JSON list of C-alpha atoms in Angstrom, two decimals:
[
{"chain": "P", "resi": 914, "resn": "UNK", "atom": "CA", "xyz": [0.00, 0.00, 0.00]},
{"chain": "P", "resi": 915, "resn": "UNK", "atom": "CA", "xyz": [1.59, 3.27, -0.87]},
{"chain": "P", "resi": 916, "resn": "UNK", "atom": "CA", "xyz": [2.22, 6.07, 1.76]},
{"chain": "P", "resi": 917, "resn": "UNK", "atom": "CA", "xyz": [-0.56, 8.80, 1.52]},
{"chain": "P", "resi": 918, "resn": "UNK", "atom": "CA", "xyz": [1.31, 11.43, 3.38]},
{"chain": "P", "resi": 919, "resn": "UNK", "atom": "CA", "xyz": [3.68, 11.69, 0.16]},
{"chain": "P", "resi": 920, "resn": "UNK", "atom": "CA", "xyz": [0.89, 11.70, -2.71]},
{"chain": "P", "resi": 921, "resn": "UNK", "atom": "CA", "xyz": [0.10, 15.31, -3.35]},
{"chain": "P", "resi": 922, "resn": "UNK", "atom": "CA", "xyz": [-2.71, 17.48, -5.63]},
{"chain": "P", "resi": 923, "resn": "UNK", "atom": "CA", "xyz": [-3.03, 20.40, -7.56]},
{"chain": "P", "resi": 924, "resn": "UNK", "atom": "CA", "xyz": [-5.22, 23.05, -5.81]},
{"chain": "P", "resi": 925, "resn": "UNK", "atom": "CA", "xyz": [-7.57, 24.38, -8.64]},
{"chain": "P", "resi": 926, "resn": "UNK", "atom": "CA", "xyz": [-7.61, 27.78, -7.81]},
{"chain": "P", "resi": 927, "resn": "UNK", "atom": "CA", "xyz": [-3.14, 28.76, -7.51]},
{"chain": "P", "resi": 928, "resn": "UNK", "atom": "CA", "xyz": [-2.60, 25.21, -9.30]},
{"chain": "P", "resi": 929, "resn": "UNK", "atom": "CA", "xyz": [0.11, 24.96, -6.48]},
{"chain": "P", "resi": 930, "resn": "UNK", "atom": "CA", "xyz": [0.58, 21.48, -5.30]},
{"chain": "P", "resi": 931, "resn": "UNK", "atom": "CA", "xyz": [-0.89, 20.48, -1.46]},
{"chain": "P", "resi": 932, "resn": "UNK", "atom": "CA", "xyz": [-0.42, 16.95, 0.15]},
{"chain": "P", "resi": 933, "resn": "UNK", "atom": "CA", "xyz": [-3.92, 15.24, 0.25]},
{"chain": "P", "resi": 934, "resn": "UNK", "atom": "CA", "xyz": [-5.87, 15.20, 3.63]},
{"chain": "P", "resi": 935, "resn": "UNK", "atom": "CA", "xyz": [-9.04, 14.09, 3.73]},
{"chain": "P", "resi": 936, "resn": "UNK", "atom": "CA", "xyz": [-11.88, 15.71, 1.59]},
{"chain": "P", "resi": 937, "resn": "UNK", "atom": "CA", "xyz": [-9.67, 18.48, 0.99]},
{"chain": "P", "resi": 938, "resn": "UNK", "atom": "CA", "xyz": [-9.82, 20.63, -2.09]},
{"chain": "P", "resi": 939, "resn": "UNK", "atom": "CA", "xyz": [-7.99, 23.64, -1.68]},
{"chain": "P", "resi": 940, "resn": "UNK", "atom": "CA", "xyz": [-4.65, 24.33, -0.56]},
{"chain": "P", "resi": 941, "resn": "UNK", "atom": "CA", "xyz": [-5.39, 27.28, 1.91]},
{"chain": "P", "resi": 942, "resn": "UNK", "atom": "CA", "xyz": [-8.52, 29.22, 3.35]},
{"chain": "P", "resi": 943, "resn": "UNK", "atom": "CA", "xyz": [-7.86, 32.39, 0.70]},
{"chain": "P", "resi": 944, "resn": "UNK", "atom": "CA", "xyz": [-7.97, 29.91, -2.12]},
{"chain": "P", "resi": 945, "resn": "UNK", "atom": "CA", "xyz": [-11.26, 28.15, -0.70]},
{"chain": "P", "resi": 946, "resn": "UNK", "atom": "CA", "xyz": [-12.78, 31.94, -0.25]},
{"chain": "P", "resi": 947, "resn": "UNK", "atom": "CA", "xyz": [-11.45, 32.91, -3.65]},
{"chain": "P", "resi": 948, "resn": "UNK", "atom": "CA", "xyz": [-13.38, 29.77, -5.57]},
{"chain": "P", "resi": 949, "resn": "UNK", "atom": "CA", "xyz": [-16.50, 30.45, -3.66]},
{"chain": "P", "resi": 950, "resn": "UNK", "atom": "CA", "xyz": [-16.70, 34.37, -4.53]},
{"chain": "P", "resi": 951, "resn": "UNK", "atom": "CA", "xyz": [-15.70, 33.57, -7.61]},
{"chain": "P", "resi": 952, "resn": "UNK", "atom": "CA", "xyz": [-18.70, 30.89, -7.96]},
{"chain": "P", "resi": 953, "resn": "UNK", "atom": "CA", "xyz": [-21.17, 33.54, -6.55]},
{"chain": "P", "resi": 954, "resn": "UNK", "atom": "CA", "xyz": [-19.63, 36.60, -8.97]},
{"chain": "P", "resi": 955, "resn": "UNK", "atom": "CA", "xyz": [-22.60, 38.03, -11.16]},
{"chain": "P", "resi": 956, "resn": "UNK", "atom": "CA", "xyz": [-20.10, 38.83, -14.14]},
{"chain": "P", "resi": 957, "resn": "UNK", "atom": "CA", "xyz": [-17.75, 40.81, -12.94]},
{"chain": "P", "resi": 958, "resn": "UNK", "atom": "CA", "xyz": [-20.28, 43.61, -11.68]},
{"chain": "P", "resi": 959, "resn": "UNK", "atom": "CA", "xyz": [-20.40, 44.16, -7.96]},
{"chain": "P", "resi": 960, "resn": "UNK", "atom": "CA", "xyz": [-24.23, 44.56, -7.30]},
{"chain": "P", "resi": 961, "resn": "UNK", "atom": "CA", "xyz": [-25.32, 47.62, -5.97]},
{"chain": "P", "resi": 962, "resn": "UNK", "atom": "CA", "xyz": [-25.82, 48.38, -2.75]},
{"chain": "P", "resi": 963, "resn": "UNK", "atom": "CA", "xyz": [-28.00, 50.92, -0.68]},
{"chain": "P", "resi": 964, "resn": "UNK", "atom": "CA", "xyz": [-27.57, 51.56, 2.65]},
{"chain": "P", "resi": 965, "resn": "UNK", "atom": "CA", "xyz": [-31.30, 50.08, 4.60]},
{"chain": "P", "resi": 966, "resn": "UNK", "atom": "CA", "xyz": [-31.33, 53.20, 6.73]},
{"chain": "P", "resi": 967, "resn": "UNK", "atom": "CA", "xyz": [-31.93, 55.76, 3.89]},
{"chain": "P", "resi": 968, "resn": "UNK", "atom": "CA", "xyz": [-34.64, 57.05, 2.14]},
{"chain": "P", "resi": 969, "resn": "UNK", "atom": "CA", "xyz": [-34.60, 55.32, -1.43]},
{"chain": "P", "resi": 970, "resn": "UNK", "atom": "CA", "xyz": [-36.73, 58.14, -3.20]},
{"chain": "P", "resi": 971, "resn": "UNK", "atom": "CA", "xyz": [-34.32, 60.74, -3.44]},
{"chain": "P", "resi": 972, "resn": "UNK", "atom": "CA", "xyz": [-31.96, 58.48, -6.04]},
{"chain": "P", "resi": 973, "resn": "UNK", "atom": "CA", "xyz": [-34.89, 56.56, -7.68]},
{"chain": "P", "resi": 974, "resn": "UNK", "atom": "CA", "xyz": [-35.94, 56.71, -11.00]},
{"chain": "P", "resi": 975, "resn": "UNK", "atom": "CA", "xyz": [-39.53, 56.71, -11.65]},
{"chain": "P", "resi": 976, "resn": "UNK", "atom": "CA", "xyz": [-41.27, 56.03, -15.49]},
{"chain": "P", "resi": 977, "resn": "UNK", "atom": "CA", "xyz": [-45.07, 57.28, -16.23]},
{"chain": "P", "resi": 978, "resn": "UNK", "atom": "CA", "xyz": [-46.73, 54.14, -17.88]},
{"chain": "P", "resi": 979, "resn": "UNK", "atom": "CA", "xyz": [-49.38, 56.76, -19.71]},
{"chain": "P", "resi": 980, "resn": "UNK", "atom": "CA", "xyz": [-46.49, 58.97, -21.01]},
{"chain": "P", "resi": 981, "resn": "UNK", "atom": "CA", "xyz": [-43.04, 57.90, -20.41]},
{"chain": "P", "resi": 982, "resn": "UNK", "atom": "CA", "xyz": [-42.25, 60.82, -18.97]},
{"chain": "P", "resi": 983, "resn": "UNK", "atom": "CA", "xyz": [-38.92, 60.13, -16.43]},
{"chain": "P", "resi": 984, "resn": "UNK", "atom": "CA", "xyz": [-38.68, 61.38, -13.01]},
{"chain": "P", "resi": 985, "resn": "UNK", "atom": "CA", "xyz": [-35.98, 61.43, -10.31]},
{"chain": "P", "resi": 986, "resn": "UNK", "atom": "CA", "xyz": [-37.57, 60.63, -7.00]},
{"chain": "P", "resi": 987, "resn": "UNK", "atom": "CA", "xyz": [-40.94, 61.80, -7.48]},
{"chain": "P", "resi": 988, "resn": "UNK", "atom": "CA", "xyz": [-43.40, 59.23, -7.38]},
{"chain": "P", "resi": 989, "resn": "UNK", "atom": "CA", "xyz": [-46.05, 61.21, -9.22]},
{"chain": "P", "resi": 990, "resn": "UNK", "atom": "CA", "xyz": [-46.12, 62.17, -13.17]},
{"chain": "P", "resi": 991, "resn": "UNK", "atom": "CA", "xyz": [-46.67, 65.93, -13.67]},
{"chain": "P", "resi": 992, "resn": "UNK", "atom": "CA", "xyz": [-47.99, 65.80, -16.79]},
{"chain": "P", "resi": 993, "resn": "UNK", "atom": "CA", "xyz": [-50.42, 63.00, -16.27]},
{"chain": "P", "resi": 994, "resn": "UNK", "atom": "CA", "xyz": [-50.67, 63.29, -12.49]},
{"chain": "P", "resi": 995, "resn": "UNK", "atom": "CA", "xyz": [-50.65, 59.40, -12.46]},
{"chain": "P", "resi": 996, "resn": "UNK", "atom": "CA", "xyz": [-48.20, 58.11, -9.90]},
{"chain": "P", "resi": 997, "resn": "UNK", "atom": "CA", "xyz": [-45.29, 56.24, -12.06]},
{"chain": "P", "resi": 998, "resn": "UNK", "atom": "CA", "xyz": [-43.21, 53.06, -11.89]},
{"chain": "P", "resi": 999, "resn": "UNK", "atom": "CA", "xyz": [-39.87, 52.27, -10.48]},
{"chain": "P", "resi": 1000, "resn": "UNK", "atom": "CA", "xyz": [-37.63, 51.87, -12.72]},
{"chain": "P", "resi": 1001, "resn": "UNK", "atom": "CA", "xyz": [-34.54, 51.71, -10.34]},
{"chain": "P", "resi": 1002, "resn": "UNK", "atom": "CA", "xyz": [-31.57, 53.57, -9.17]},
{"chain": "P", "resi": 1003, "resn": "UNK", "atom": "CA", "xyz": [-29.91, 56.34, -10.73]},
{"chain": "P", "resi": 1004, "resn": "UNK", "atom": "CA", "xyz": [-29.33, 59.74, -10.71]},
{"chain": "P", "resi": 1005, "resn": "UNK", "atom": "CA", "xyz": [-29.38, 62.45, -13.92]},
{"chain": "P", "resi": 1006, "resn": "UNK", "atom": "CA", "xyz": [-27.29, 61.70, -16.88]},
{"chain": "P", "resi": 1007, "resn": "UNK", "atom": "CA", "xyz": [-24.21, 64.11, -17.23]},
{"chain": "P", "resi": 1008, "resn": "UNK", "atom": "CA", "xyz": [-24.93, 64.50, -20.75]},
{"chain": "P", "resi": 1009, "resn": "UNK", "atom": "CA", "xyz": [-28.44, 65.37, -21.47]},
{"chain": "P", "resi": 1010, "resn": "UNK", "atom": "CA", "xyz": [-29.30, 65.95, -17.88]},
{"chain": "P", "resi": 1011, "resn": "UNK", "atom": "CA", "xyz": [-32.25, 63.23, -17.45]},
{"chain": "P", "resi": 1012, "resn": "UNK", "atom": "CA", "xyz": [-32.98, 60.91, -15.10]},
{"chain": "P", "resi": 1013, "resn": "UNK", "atom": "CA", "xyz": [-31.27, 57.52, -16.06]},
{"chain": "P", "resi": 1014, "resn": "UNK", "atom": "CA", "xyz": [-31.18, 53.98, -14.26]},
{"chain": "P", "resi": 1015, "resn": "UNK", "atom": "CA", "xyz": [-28.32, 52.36, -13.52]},
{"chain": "P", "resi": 1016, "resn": "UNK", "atom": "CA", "xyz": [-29.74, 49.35, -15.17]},
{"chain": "P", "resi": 1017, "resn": "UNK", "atom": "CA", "xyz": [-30.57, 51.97, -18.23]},
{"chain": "P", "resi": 1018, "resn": "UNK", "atom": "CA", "xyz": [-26.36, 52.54, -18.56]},
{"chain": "P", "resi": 1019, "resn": "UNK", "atom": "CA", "xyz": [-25.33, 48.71, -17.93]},
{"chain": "P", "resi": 1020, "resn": "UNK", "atom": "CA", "xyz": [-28.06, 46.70, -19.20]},
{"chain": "P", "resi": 1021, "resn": "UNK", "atom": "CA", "xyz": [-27.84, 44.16, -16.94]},
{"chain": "P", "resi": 1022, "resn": "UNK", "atom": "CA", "xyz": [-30.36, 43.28, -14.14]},
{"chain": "P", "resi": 1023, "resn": "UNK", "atom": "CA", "xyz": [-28.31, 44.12, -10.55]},
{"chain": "P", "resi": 1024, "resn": "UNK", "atom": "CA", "xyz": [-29.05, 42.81, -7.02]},
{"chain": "P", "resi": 1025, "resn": "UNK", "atom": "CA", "xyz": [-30.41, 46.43, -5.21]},
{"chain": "P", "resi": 1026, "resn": "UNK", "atom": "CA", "xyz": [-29.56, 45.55, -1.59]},
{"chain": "P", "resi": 1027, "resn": "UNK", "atom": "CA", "xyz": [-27.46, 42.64, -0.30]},
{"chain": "P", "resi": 1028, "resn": "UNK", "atom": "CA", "xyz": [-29.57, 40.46, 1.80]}
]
């Protein structure tokens, strides 16, 4: 029977080579926490995150669903006087100065508030 304390594997995430010890994977703890956020990453985006003890309005976008009309935190269309949908969070665009989501500039779908 050969020794086990001399056979070795690669550890997928450095590739450096660990001796093997149990149900082991990994060579360290960082390497173990680097495969799991890695696992968990939503493309390379970190999701956004709001702090829970503040408002939301002031940096939400708002959409009328009779006009389209865009708003930045208010809730209710002044054109229509309908109250509006979320759209998300955002803030004006430097450009052409109106409101635009976040999810408007990156097209992707983001996590709002870490749970």
């Amino acid at each position: 029977m050969p020794d086990l304390r001399c056979v070795t594997i690669a550890c997928p995430v450095c590739g450096g080579n660990f001796p093997l010890s149990g149900r082991r994977t990994y060579c360290s703890d960082a390497c173990r926490a680097l495969a799991y956020r890695r696992r968990h990453d939503i493309g390379g985006i970190l999701p956004v995150t709001v702090p829970g003890s503040k408002s939301h309005r002031g940096f939400t976008v708002y959409e009328c669903r009779c006009c389209g009309e865009r708003s930045l935190g208010e809730q209710r269309c002044l054109e229509c006087n309908a109250f509006m949908a979320r759209v998300g969070i955002g803030g004006y665009c430097p450009s052409c100065d109106e409101p635009i989501s976040i999810t408007d500039l990156l097209g992707e779908e983001l996590t709002q508030a870490r749970k």
